[in-house]
Amino acid sequence: MTPIGHELGIENVSKRFVLSDASEVTAVRGINLRVAPAEVMSIVGPSGCGKSTLLRMIAGFEKPSAGRILLGGHPIVRPGLDRGVVFQQPALYPWLDVFDNIAFGPRMRGRPKNQYRPQVTRFIQAVGLEGSEHHYPYQLSGGMKQRLQIARVLINAPELLLMDEPFGALDAQTRLDMQELLLQLLQEHRPTIFFITHDVEEAIFLSDQVCVMSARPGKVIETFQIPFERPRLYADVAASPDFAALKLKILSLVHRKKG
Ligand code: ADP
Ligand code: MG
């Protein structure tokens, strides 16, 4: 079973918020992006440039003020099981143990227990949580919680995975481990991925395309194609001269002075 992600199309999307004093904030303006099936796109850009707003519109939590967002050619109008969302702070059920947190999705979909049990066990192994099946979220480290969160989302085989700075709260070593784990998990199930990060190296390592956004109102400044073959190992990619050159180019755009 290898479900392949769907194409994501963002067409001329703008989002304006009207505040309580009737003033308006334009979070993003005129965004056009295309992510091919099973590709990974990362978004980098200054804080407040509308990255999370864009992700929430793709998730269906917010509606664009203009433009439209298509998944597999169909407009997104509401949240759906075809999309999995991973935030920086893992959304876990504190009253369920590791096994039941992962089993939650299949159970909600009415899958019979004998069918999802082996699948949950496989995901526990895949994210390295064996031995912690019966621990509760409060008993897990930050890295373990984030691994649990990813297992919980991937078991639903989403066509699109939306990740908003998922590793931002982790220490440097755990973050590298999580990046490699994510790539490894994707060998098997290959959703399309929309990934937000502050970390330019992380963006390059994980992605097929890296999109740099300007300060608010967020617009696309430039999108870079990332040439490294998959499967990737961090040490190999980081040692390549192409990596250093891309990193420098992207960083200079992210830190570009306005005006
Ligand atoms: P980023 O994720 O790039 O840091 P956000 O998407 O969180 O940026 O925010 C972009 C801008 O939109 C910010 O100025 C933020 O204050 C504003 N914003 C986001 N959500 C809302 C909302 N629900 N109501 C009003 N303004 C919002
Ligand atoms: Mg954000």
PDB file of C-alpha atoms and ligand atoms in Angstrom:
ATOM      1  CA  MET A   1       0.000   0.000   0.000  1.00  0.00           C
ATOM      2  CA  THR A   2       1.675   3.194  -1.157  1.00  0.00           C
ATOM      3  CA  PRO A   3      -0.795   6.061  -1.271  1.00  0.00           C
ATOM      4  CA  ILE A   4       0.627   8.996  -3.209  1.00  0.00           C
ATOM      5  CA  GLY A   5      -0.120  12.551  -2.275  1.00  0.00           C
ATOM      6  CA  HIS A   6      -2.270  14.861  -4.312  1.00  0.00           C
ATOM      7  CA  GLU A   7      -1.192  18.012  -6.089  1.00  0.00           C
ATOM      8  CA  LEU A   8      -1.559  21.221  -4.098  1.00  0.00           C
ATOM      9  CA  GLY A   9      -2.370  24.391  -6.021  1.00  0.00           C
ATOM     10  CA  ILE A  10      -2.469  27.829  -4.424  1.00  0.00           C
ATOM     11  CA  GLU A  11      -3.904  30.329  -6.880  1.00  0.00           C
ATOM     12  CA  ASN A  12      -3.682  34.035  -6.296  1.00  0.00           C
ATOM     13  CA  VAL A  13      -4.509  33.683  -2.618  1.00  0.00           C
ATOM     14  CA  SER A  14      -4.807  36.685  -0.320  1.00  0.00           C
ATOM     15  CA  LYS A  15      -5.980  36.866   3.272  1.00  0.00           C
ATOM     16  CA  ARG A  16      -7.160  39.980   5.042  1.00  0.00           C
ATOM     17  CA  PHE A  17      -8.215  40.047   8.654  1.00  0.00           C
ATOM     18  CA  VAL A  18     -10.617  42.668   9.978  1.00  0.00           C
ATOM     19  CA  LEU A  19      -9.715  43.500  13.560  1.00  0.00           C
ATOM     20  CA  SER A  20     -12.139  44.443  16.340  1.00  0.00           C
ATOM     21  CA  ASP A  21     -11.411  48.170  15.847  1.00  0.00           C
ATOM     22  CA  ALA A  22     -12.388  47.736  12.153  1.00  0.00           C
ATOM     23  CA  SER A  23      -8.796  48.172  10.963  1.00  0.00           C
ATOM     24  CA  GLU A  24      -7.473  45.579   8.516  1.00  0.00           C
ATOM     25  CA  VAL A  25      -4.374  43.436   8.345  1.00  0.00           C
ATOM     26  CA  THR A  26      -3.340  41.860   5.066  1.00  0.00           C
ATOM     27  CA  ALA A  27      -1.480  38.714   6.123  1.00  0.00           C
ATOM     28  CA  VAL A  28      -0.644  37.354   2.651  1.00  0.00           C
ATOM     29  CA  ARG A  29      -1.171  38.762  -0.832  1.00  0.00           C
ATOM     30  CA  GLY A  30      -1.319  37.186  -4.274  1.00  0.00           C
ATOM     31  CA  ILE A  31       0.285  33.845  -3.401  1.00  0.00           C
ATOM     32  CA  ASN A  32       0.742  31.384  -6.284  1.00  0.00           C
ATOM     33  CA  LEU A  33       2.377  28.033  -5.538  1.00  0.00           C
ATOM     34  CA  ARG A  34       2.215  24.545  -6.965  1.00  0.00           C
ATOM     35  CA  VAL A  35       3.393  21.424  -5.188  1.00  0.00           C
ATOM     36  CA  ALA A  36       3.430  18.268  -7.315  1.00  0.00           C
ATOM     37  CA  PRO A  37       2.066  14.978  -5.930  1.00  0.00           C
ATOM     38  CA  ALA A  38       4.359  13.566  -3.190  1.00  0.00           C
ATOM     39  CA  GLU A  39       6.670  16.579  -3.338  1.00  0.00           C
ATOM     40  CA  VAL A  40       7.863  18.440  -0.251  1.00  0.00           C
ATOM     41  CA  MET A  41       7.660  22.222  -0.258  1.00  0.00           C
ATOM     42  CA  SER A  42       9.096  24.275   2.570  1.00  0.00           C
ATOM     43  CA  ILE A  43       8.195  27.862   3.309  1.00  0.00           C
ATOM     44  CA  VAL A  44      10.657  30.177   5.006  1.00  0.00           C
ATOM     45  CA  GLY A  45      10.200  33.854   5.763  1.00  0.00           C
ATOM     46  CA  PRO A  46      10.261  36.384   8.574  1.00  0.00           C
ATOM     47  CA  SER A  47       8.029  35.988  11.581  1.00  0.00           C
ATOM     48  CA  GLY A  48       4.547  37.415  10.940  1.00  0.00           C
ATOM     49  CA  CYS A  49       4.729  37.113   7.139  1.00  0.00           C
ATOM     50  CA  GLY A  50       1.642  34.891   7.009  1.00  0.00           C
ATOM     51  CA  LYS A  51       3.110  31.390   6.843  1.00  0.00           C
ATOM     52  CA  SER A  52       0.752  29.946   9.458  1.00  0.00           C
ATOM     53  CA  THR A  53      -2.178  31.809   7.939  1.00  0.00           C
ATOM     54  CA  LEU A  54      -1.431  30.165   4.594  1.00  0.00           C
ATOM     55  CA  LEU A  55      -1.197  26.751   6.246  1.00  0.00           C
ATOM     56  CA  ARG A  56      -4.475  27.269   8.102  1.00  0.00           C
ATOM     57  CA  MET A  57      -6.220  28.117   4.825  1.00  0.00           C
ATOM     58  CA  ILE A  58      -4.850  24.932   3.227  1.00  0.00           C
ATOM     59  CA  ALA A  59      -6.051  22.994   6.279  1.00  0.00           C
ATOM     60  CA  GLY A  60      -9.490  24.541   5.760  1.00  0.00           C
ATOM     61  CA  PHE A  61      -9.532  26.343   9.143  1.00  0.00           C
ATOM     62  CA  GLU A  62      -9.672  29.751   7.436  1.00  0.00           C
ATOM     63  CA  LYS A  63     -11.035  30.905   4.077  1.00  0.00           C
ATOM     64  CA  PRO A  64      -8.994  32.979   1.621  1.00  0.00           C
ATOM     65  CA  SER A  65     -10.247  36.562   1.106  1.00  0.00           C
ATOM     66  CA  ALA A  66      -9.356  36.124  -2.572  1.00  0.00           C
ATOM     67  CA  GLY A  67      -8.077  33.315  -4.775  1.00  0.00           C
ATOM     68  CA  ARG A  68      -8.471  29.602  -4.246  1.00  0.00           C
ATOM     69  CA  ILE A  69      -6.654  26.528  -3.009  1.00  0.00           C
ATOM     70  CA  LEU A  70      -6.973  23.191  -4.801  1.00  0.00           C
ATOM     71  CA  LEU A  71      -6.040  19.727  -3.582  1.00  0.00           C
ATOM     72  CA  GLY A  72      -5.996  17.135  -6.342  1.00  0.00           C
ATOM     73  CA  GLY A  73      -7.924  19.646  -8.464  1.00  0.00           C
ATOM     74  CA  HIS A  74     -10.729  20.138  -5.912  1.00  0.00           C
ATOM     75  CA  PRO A  75     -11.197  23.413  -4.032  1.00  0.00           C
ATOM     76  CA  ILE A  76     -10.585  23.227  -0.285  1.00  0.00           C
ATOM     77  CA  VAL A  77     -13.628  24.480   1.578  1.00  0.00           C
ATOM     78  CA  ARG A  78     -13.362  22.868   5.009  1.00  0.00           C
ATOM     79  CA  PRO A  79     -11.025  20.715   7.125  1.00  0.00           C
ATOM     80  CA  GLY A  80     -10.878  17.092   6.026  1.00  0.00           C
ATOM     81  CA  LEU A  81      -9.359  13.702   6.717  1.00  0.00           C
ATOM     82  CA  ASP A  82      -7.378  13.959   3.478  1.00  0.00           C
ATOM     83  CA  ARG A  83      -5.102  16.451   5.304  1.00  0.00           C
ATOM     84  CA  GLY A  84      -2.968  15.833   8.397  1.00  0.00           C
ATOM     85  CA  VAL A  85      -1.713  18.778  10.447  1.00  0.00           C
ATOM     86  CA  VAL A  86       1.335  18.776  12.740  1.00  0.00           C
ATOM     87  CA  PHE A  87       2.031  21.811  14.933  1.00  0.00           C
ATOM     88  CA  GLN A  88       5.067  22.800  16.985  1.00  0.00           C
ATOM     89  CA  GLN A  89       3.225  21.871  20.165  1.00  0.00           C
ATOM     90  CA  PRO A  90       1.991  18.315  19.622  1.00  0.00           C
ATOM     91  CA  ALA A  91      -1.788  17.950  19.765  1.00  0.00           C
ATOM     92  CA  LEU A  92      -2.146  14.753  21.791  1.00  0.00           C
ATOM     93  CA  TYR A  93      -4.889  13.343  23.973  1.00  0.00           C
ATOM     94  CA  PRO A  94      -3.436  13.488  27.496  1.00  0.00           C
ATOM     95  CA  TRP A  95      -5.866  10.851  28.792  1.00  0.00           C
ATOM     96  CA  LEU A  96      -4.855   8.271  26.164  1.00  0.00           C
ATOM     97  CA  ASP A  97      -1.612   6.292  26.201  1.00  0.00           C
ATOM     98  CA  VAL A  98       0.757   6.097  23.229  1.00  0.00           C
ATOM     99  CA  PHE A  99      -1.038   3.134  21.656  1.00  0.00           C
ATOM    100  CA  ASP A 100      -4.488   4.678  21.972  1.00  0.00           C
ATOM    101  CA  ASN A 101      -3.319   8.085  20.735  1.00  0.00           C
ATOM    102  CA  ILE A 102      -2.126   6.431  17.523  1.00  0.00           C
ATOM    103  CA  ALA A 103      -5.211   4.190  17.323  1.00  0.00           C
ATOM    104  CA  PHE A 104      -7.528   7.183  17.668  1.00  0.00           C
ATOM    105  CA  GLY A 105      -7.818   8.000  13.938  1.00  0.00           C
ATOM    106  CA  PRO A 106      -8.493   4.439  12.704  1.00  0.00           C
ATOM    107  CA  ARG A 107     -10.945   3.922  15.588  1.00  0.00           C
ATOM    108  CA  MET A 108     -12.852   7.090  14.717  1.00  0.00           C
ATOM    109  CA  ARG A 109     -13.122   5.847  11.171  1.00  0.00           C
ATOM    110  CA  GLY A 110     -14.707   2.657  12.421  1.00  0.00           C
ATOM    111  CA  ARG A 111     -11.844   0.342  11.476  1.00  0.00           C
ATOM    112  CA  PRO A 112     -12.110  -3.042  13.211  1.00  0.00           C
ATOM    113  CA  LYS A 113      -9.622  -3.545  16.023  1.00  0.00           C
ATOM    114  CA  ASN A 114      -7.987  -6.642  14.510  1.00  0.00           C
ATOM    115  CA  GLN A 115      -7.236  -4.551  11.426  1.00  0.00           C
ATOM    116  CA  TYR A 116      -5.729  -1.457  13.043  1.00  0.00           C
ATOM    117  CA  ARG A 117      -3.895  -3.175  15.925  1.00  0.00           C
ATOM    118  CA  PRO A 118      -0.981  -4.464  13.812  1.00  0.00           C
ATOM    119  CA  GLN A 119      -0.856  -1.145  11.981  1.00  0.00           C
ATOM    120  CA  VAL A 120      -0.554   0.798  15.252  1.00  0.00           C
ATOM    121  CA  THR A 121       2.209  -1.549  16.376  1.00  0.00           C
ATOM    122  CA  ARG A 122       4.028  -0.984  13.110  1.00  0.00           C
ATOM    123  CA  PHE A 123       3.821   2.793  13.510  1.00  0.00           C
ATOM    124  CA  ILE A 124       5.047   2.551  17.121  1.00  0.00           C
ATOM    125  CA  GLN A 125       8.111   0.735  15.815  1.00  0.00           C
ATOM    126  CA  ALA A 126       8.558   3.065  12.855  1.00  0.00           C
ATOM    127  CA  VAL A 127       8.795   6.124  15.122  1.00  0.00           C
ATOM    128  CA  GLY A 128      10.893   4.317  17.743  1.00  0.00           C
ATOM    129  CA  LEU A 129       8.369   4.311  20.587  1.00  0.00           C
ATOM    130  CA  GLU A 130       8.425   0.596  21.315  1.00  0.00           C
ATOM    131  CA  GLY A 131       8.459   0.037  25.080  1.00  0.00           C
ATOM    132  CA  SER A 132       6.419   3.231  25.603  1.00  0.00           C
ATOM    133  CA  GLU A 133       3.092   1.884  24.275  1.00  0.00           C
ATOM    134  CA  HIS A 134       1.414   2.306  27.638  1.00  0.00           C
ATOM    135  CA  HIS A 135       2.966   5.611  28.636  1.00  0.00           C
ATOM    136  CA  TYR A 136       0.884   8.787  28.673  1.00  0.00           C
ATOM    137  CA  PRO A 137       1.940  11.996  26.916  1.00  0.00           C
ATOM    138  CA  TYR A 138       3.092  13.658  30.172  1.00  0.00           C
ATOM    139  CA  GLN A 139       5.605  10.823  30.598  1.00  0.00           C
ATOM    140  CA  LEU A 140       7.279  11.501  27.223  1.00  0.00           C
ATOM    141  CA  SER A 141      10.120  13.854  26.242  1.00  0.00           C
ATOM    142  CA  GLY A 142       9.515  16.612  23.663  1.00  0.00           C
ATOM    143  CA  GLY A 143      11.056  14.503  20.895  1.00  0.00           C
ATOM    144  CA  MET A 144       8.967  11.459  21.810  1.00  0.00           C
ATOM    145  CA  LYS A 145       5.783  13.550  21.845  1.00  0.00           C
ATOM    146  CA  GLN A 146       6.548  14.875  18.400  1.00  0.00           C
ATOM    147  CA  ARG A 147       7.239  11.322  17.123  1.00  0.00           C
ATOM    148  CA  LEU A 148       3.903  10.246  18.593  1.00  0.00           C
ATOM    149  CA  GLN A 149       2.176  13.161  16.905  1.00  0.00           C
ATOM    150  CA  ILE A 150       3.654  12.234  13.525  1.00  0.00           C
ATOM    151  CA  ALA A 151       2.634   8.576  13.895  1.00  0.00           C
ATOM    152  CA  ARG A 152      -0.852   9.669  14.865  1.00  0.00           C
ATOM    153  CA  VAL A 153      -1.209  11.773  11.746  1.00  0.00           C
ATOM    154  CA  LEU A 154       0.516   9.422   9.274  1.00  0.00           C
ATOM    155  CA  ILE A 155      -1.568   6.389  10.271  1.00  0.00           C
ATOM    156  CA  ASN A 156      -4.522   8.154   8.630  1.00  0.00           C
ATOM    157  CA  ALA A 157      -2.580   8.118   5.324  1.00  0.00           C
ATOM    158  CA  PRO A 158      -3.244  11.800   4.540  1.00  0.00           C
ATOM    159  CA  GLU A 159      -2.821  12.934   0.941  1.00  0.00           C
ATOM    160  CA  LEU A 160      -1.399  16.203   2.208  1.00  0.00           C
ATOM    161  CA  LEU A 161       0.696  16.692   5.325  1.00  0.00           C
ATOM    162  CA  LEU A 162       0.779  20.227   6.741  1.00  0.00           C
ATOM    163  CA  MET A 163       3.579  20.904   9.209  1.00  0.00           C
ATOM    164  CA  ASP A 164       3.950  24.237  11.020  1.00  0.00           C
ATOM    165  CA  GLU A 165       7.448  24.451  12.529  1.00  0.00           C
ATOM    166  CA  PRO A 166       7.032  20.900  13.855  1.00  0.00           C
ATOM    167  CA  PHE A 167      10.600  20.569  15.127  1.00  0.00           C
ATOM    168  CA  GLY A 168      11.037  24.170  16.256  1.00  0.00           C
ATOM    169  CA  ALA A 169      10.817  23.379  19.949  1.00  0.00           C
ATOM    170  CA  LEU A 170      13.318  20.501  19.871  1.00  0.00           C
ATOM    171  CA  ASP A 171      17.038  20.588  20.667  1.00  0.00           C
ATOM    172  CA  ALA A 172      19.443  20.491  17.710  1.00  0.00           C
ATOM    173  CA  GLN A 173      20.289  16.778  17.835  1.00  0.00           C
ATOM    174  CA  THR A 174      16.683  15.656  18.301  1.00  0.00           C
ATOM    175  CA  ARG A 175      15.700  17.910  15.444  1.00  0.00           C
ATOM    176  CA  LEU A 176      18.197  16.248  13.086  1.00  0.00           C
ATOM    177  CA  ASP A 177      16.979  12.827  14.198  1.00  0.00           C
ATOM    178  CA  MET A 178      13.381  13.880  13.521  1.00  0.00           C
ATOM    179  CA  GLN A 179      14.234  15.216  10.065  1.00  0.00           C
ATOM    180  CA  GLU A 180      15.841  11.907   9.107  1.00  0.00           C
ATOM    181  CA  LEU A 181      12.969   9.967  10.647  1.00  0.00           C
ATOM    182  CA  LEU A 182      10.447  11.969   8.658  1.00  0.00           C
ATOM    183  CA  LEU A 183      12.285  11.288   5.384  1.00  0.00           C
ATOM    184  CA  GLN A 184      12.496   7.618   6.287  1.00  0.00           C
ATOM    185  CA  LEU A 185       8.755   7.398   7.024  1.00  0.00           C
ATOM    186  CA  LEU A 186       8.069   9.004   3.673  1.00  0.00           C
ATOM    187  CA  GLN A 187       9.766   6.192   1.772  1.00  0.00           C
ATOM    188  CA  GLU A 188       6.682   4.129   2.430  1.00  0.00           C
ATOM    189  CA  HIS A 189       3.724   6.481   2.515  1.00  0.00           C
ATOM    190  CA  ARG A 190       4.289   9.474   0.274  1.00  0.00           C
ATOM    191  CA  PRO A 191       1.956  12.362   0.969  1.00  0.00           C
ATOM    192  CA  THR A 192       2.479  15.796  -0.524  1.00  0.00           C
ATOM    193  CA  ILE A 193       4.025  17.981   2.192  1.00  0.00           C
ATOM    194  CA  PHE A 194       3.729  21.674   2.989  1.00  0.00           C
ATOM    195  CA  PHE A 195       6.340  22.407   5.640  1.00  0.00           C
ATOM    196  CA  ILE A 196       6.934  25.675   7.503  1.00  0.00           C
ATOM    197  CA  THR A 197      10.248  26.276   9.216  1.00  0.00           C
ATOM    198  CA  HIS A 198      12.590  28.986  10.469  1.00  0.00           C
ATOM    199  CA  ASP A 199      15.549  26.748   9.782  1.00  0.00           C
ATOM    200  CA  VAL A 200      16.923  27.174   6.259  1.00  0.00           C
ATOM    201  CA  GLU A 201      19.107  24.043   6.507  1.00  0.00           C
ATOM    202  CA  GLU A 202      16.075  21.997   7.538  1.00  0.00           C
ATOM    203  CA  ALA A 203      14.105  23.416   4.594  1.00  0.00           C
ATOM    204  CA  ILE A 204      16.819  22.474   2.093  1.00  0.00           C
ATOM    205  CA  PHE A 205      17.420  19.030   3.548  1.00  0.00           C
ATOM    206  CA  LEU A 206      13.762  17.980   3.525  1.00  0.00           C
ATOM    207  CA  SER A 207      12.419  19.640   0.413  1.00  0.00           C
ATOM    208  CA  ASP A 208      12.046  19.481  -3.333  1.00  0.00           C
ATOM    209  CA  GLN A 209      11.244  23.208  -3.371  1.00  0.00           C
ATOM    210  CA  VAL A 210      11.947  25.983  -0.879  1.00  0.00           C
ATOM    211  CA  CYS A 211       9.774  29.075  -1.119  1.00  0.00           C
ATOM    212  CA  VAL A 212      10.972  32.335   0.444  1.00  0.00           C
ATOM    213  CA  MET A 213       8.274  34.781   1.550  1.00  0.00           C
ATOM    214  CA  SER A 214       8.648  38.506   2.173  1.00  0.00           C
ATOM    215  CA  ALA A 215       7.691  40.350   5.347  1.00  0.00           C
ATOM    216  CA  ARG A 216       3.981  41.167   5.754  1.00  0.00           C
ATOM    217  CA  PRO A 217       1.973  41.299   3.630  1.00  0.00           C
ATOM    218  CA  GLY A 218       3.594  37.989   2.744  1.00  0.00           C
ATOM    219  CA  LYS A 219       4.354  37.468  -0.938  1.00  0.00           C
ATOM    220  CA  VAL A 220       6.469  34.866  -2.665  1.00  0.00           C
ATOM    221  CA  ILE A 221       9.938  36.326  -3.326  1.00  0.00           C
ATOM    222  CA  GLU A 222      11.482  33.268  -4.950  1.00  0.00           C
ATOM    223  CA  THR A 223      11.135  29.495  -5.085  1.00  0.00           C
ATOM    224  CA  PHE A 224      14.246  27.311  -5.235  1.00  0.00           C
ATOM    225  CA  GLN A 225      14.414  23.782  -6.675  1.00  0.00           C
ATOM    226  CA  ILE A 226      16.442  21.474  -4.424  1.00  0.00           C
ATOM    227  CA  PRO A 227      18.428  19.027  -6.532  1.00  0.00           C
ATOM    228  CA  PHE A 228      19.582  16.372  -4.029  1.00  0.00           C
ATOM    229  CA  GLU A 229      18.630  12.784  -4.799  1.00  0.00           C
ATOM    230  CA  ARG A 230      16.585  10.733  -2.385  1.00  0.00           C
ATOM    231  CA  PRO A 231      16.981   8.900  -0.083  1.00  0.00           C
ATOM    232  CA  ARG A 232      18.992  11.625   1.642  1.00  0.00           C
ATOM    233  CA  LEU A 233      21.240  11.545   4.664  1.00  0.00           C
ATOM    234  CA  TYR A 234      21.924  14.791   6.449  1.00  0.00           C
ATOM    235  CA  ALA A 235      25.707  14.317   6.523  1.00  0.00           C
ATOM    236  CA  ASP A 236      25.851  13.755   2.727  1.00  0.00           C
ATOM    237  CA  VAL A 237      23.615  16.698   1.851  1.00  0.00           C
ATOM    238  CA  ALA A 238      25.298  19.086   4.287  1.00  0.00           C
ATOM    239  CA  ALA A 239      28.736  18.241   2.882  1.00  0.00           C
ATOM    240  CA  SER A 240      27.768  19.173  -0.676  1.00  0.00           C
ATOM    241  CA  PRO A 241      28.946  22.518  -2.123  1.00  0.00           C
ATOM    242  CA  ASP A 242      25.464  22.967  -3.662  1.00  0.00           C
ATOM    243  CA  PHE A 243      24.039  22.918  -0.147  1.00  0.00           C
ATOM    244  CA  ALA A 244      26.272  25.766   1.033  1.00  0.00           C
ATOM    245  CA  ALA A 245      25.484  27.840  -2.061  1.00  0.00           C
ATOM    246  CA  LEU A 246      21.718  27.353  -1.739  1.00  0.00           C
ATOM    247  CA  LYS A 247      21.817  28.120   1.961  1.00  0.00           C
ATOM    248  CA  LEU A 248      23.667  31.376   1.362  1.00  0.00           C
ATOM    249  CA  LYS A 249      21.238  32.478  -1.370  1.00  0.00           C
ATOM    250  CA  ILE A 250      18.150  31.661   0.669  1.00  0.00           C
ATOM    251  CA  LEU A 251      19.505  33.259   3.849  1.00  0.00           C
ATOM    252  CA  SER A 252      20.347  36.464   2.008  1.00  0.00           C
ATOM    253  CA  LEU A 253      16.729  36.672   0.771  1.00  0.00           C
ATOM    254  CA  VAL A 254      15.235  35.884   4.181  1.00  0.00           C
ATOM    255  CA  HIS A 255      17.320  38.614   5.790  1.00  0.00           C
ATOM    256  CA  ARG A 256      16.880  41.067   2.949  1.00  0.00           C
ATOM    257  CA  LYS A 257      16.234  44.611   4.143  1.00  0.00           C
ATOM    258  CA  LYS A 258      12.880  46.023   3.142  1.00  0.00           C
ATOM    259  CA  GLY A 259      12.530  48.914   0.724  1.00  0.00           C
TER     260      GLY A 259
HETATM  261  P1  ADP B   1       3.815  33.631  10.588  1.00  0.00           P
HETATM  262  O1  ADP B   1       3.291  32.262  10.798  1.00  0.00           O
HETATM  263  O2  ADP B   1       4.541  33.824   9.291  1.00  0.00           O
HETATM  264  O3  ADP B   1       4.673  34.097  11.733  1.00  0.00           O
HETATM  265  P2  ADP B   1       1.012  34.419  10.850  1.00  0.00           P
HETATM  266  O4  ADP B   1       0.364  33.762   9.703  1.00  0.00           O
HETATM  267  O5  ADP B   1       0.863  33.799  12.175  1.00  0.00           O
HETATM  268  O6  ADP B   1       2.572  34.653  10.501  1.00  0.00           O
HETATM  269  O7  ADP B   1       0.478  35.911  10.939  1.00  0.00           O
HETATM  270  C1  ADP B   1       0.521  36.826   9.839  1.00  0.00           C
HETATM  271  C2  ADP B   1      -0.149  38.116  10.221  1.00  0.00           C
HETATM  272  O8  ADP B   1      -1.555  37.933  10.291  1.00  0.00           O
HETATM  273  C3  ADP B   1       0.290  38.648  11.577  1.00  0.00           C
HETATM  274  O9  ADP B   1       0.354  40.053  11.513  1.00  0.00           O
HETATM  275  C4  ADP B   1      -0.826  38.217  12.491  1.00  0.00           C
HETATM  276  O10 ADP B   1      -0.950  39.098  13.578  1.00  0.00           O
HETATM  277  C5  ADP B   1      -2.033  38.302  11.572  1.00  0.00           C
HETATM  278  N1  ADP B   1      -3.079  37.336  11.968  1.00  0.00           N
HETATM  279  C6  ADP B   1      -2.987  36.003  11.940  1.00  0.00           C
HETATM  280  N2  ADP B   1      -4.139  35.416  12.332  1.00  0.00           N
HETATM  281  C7  ADP B   1      -4.984  36.442  12.632  1.00  0.00           C
HETATM  282  C8  ADP B   1      -6.350  36.512  13.092  1.00  0.00           C
HETATM  283  N3  ADP B   1      -7.074  35.406  13.319  1.00  0.00           N
HETATM  284  N4  ADP B   1      -6.880  37.745  13.273  1.00  0.00           N
HETATM  285  C9  ADP B   1      -6.179  38.851  13.024  1.00  0.00           C
HETATM  286  N5  ADP B   1      -4.900  38.856  12.573  1.00  0.00           N
HETATM  287  C10 ADP B   1      -4.307  37.676  12.382  1.00  0.00           C
HETATM  288 MG    MG B   2       3.620  30.833  12.291  1.00  0.00          MG
END
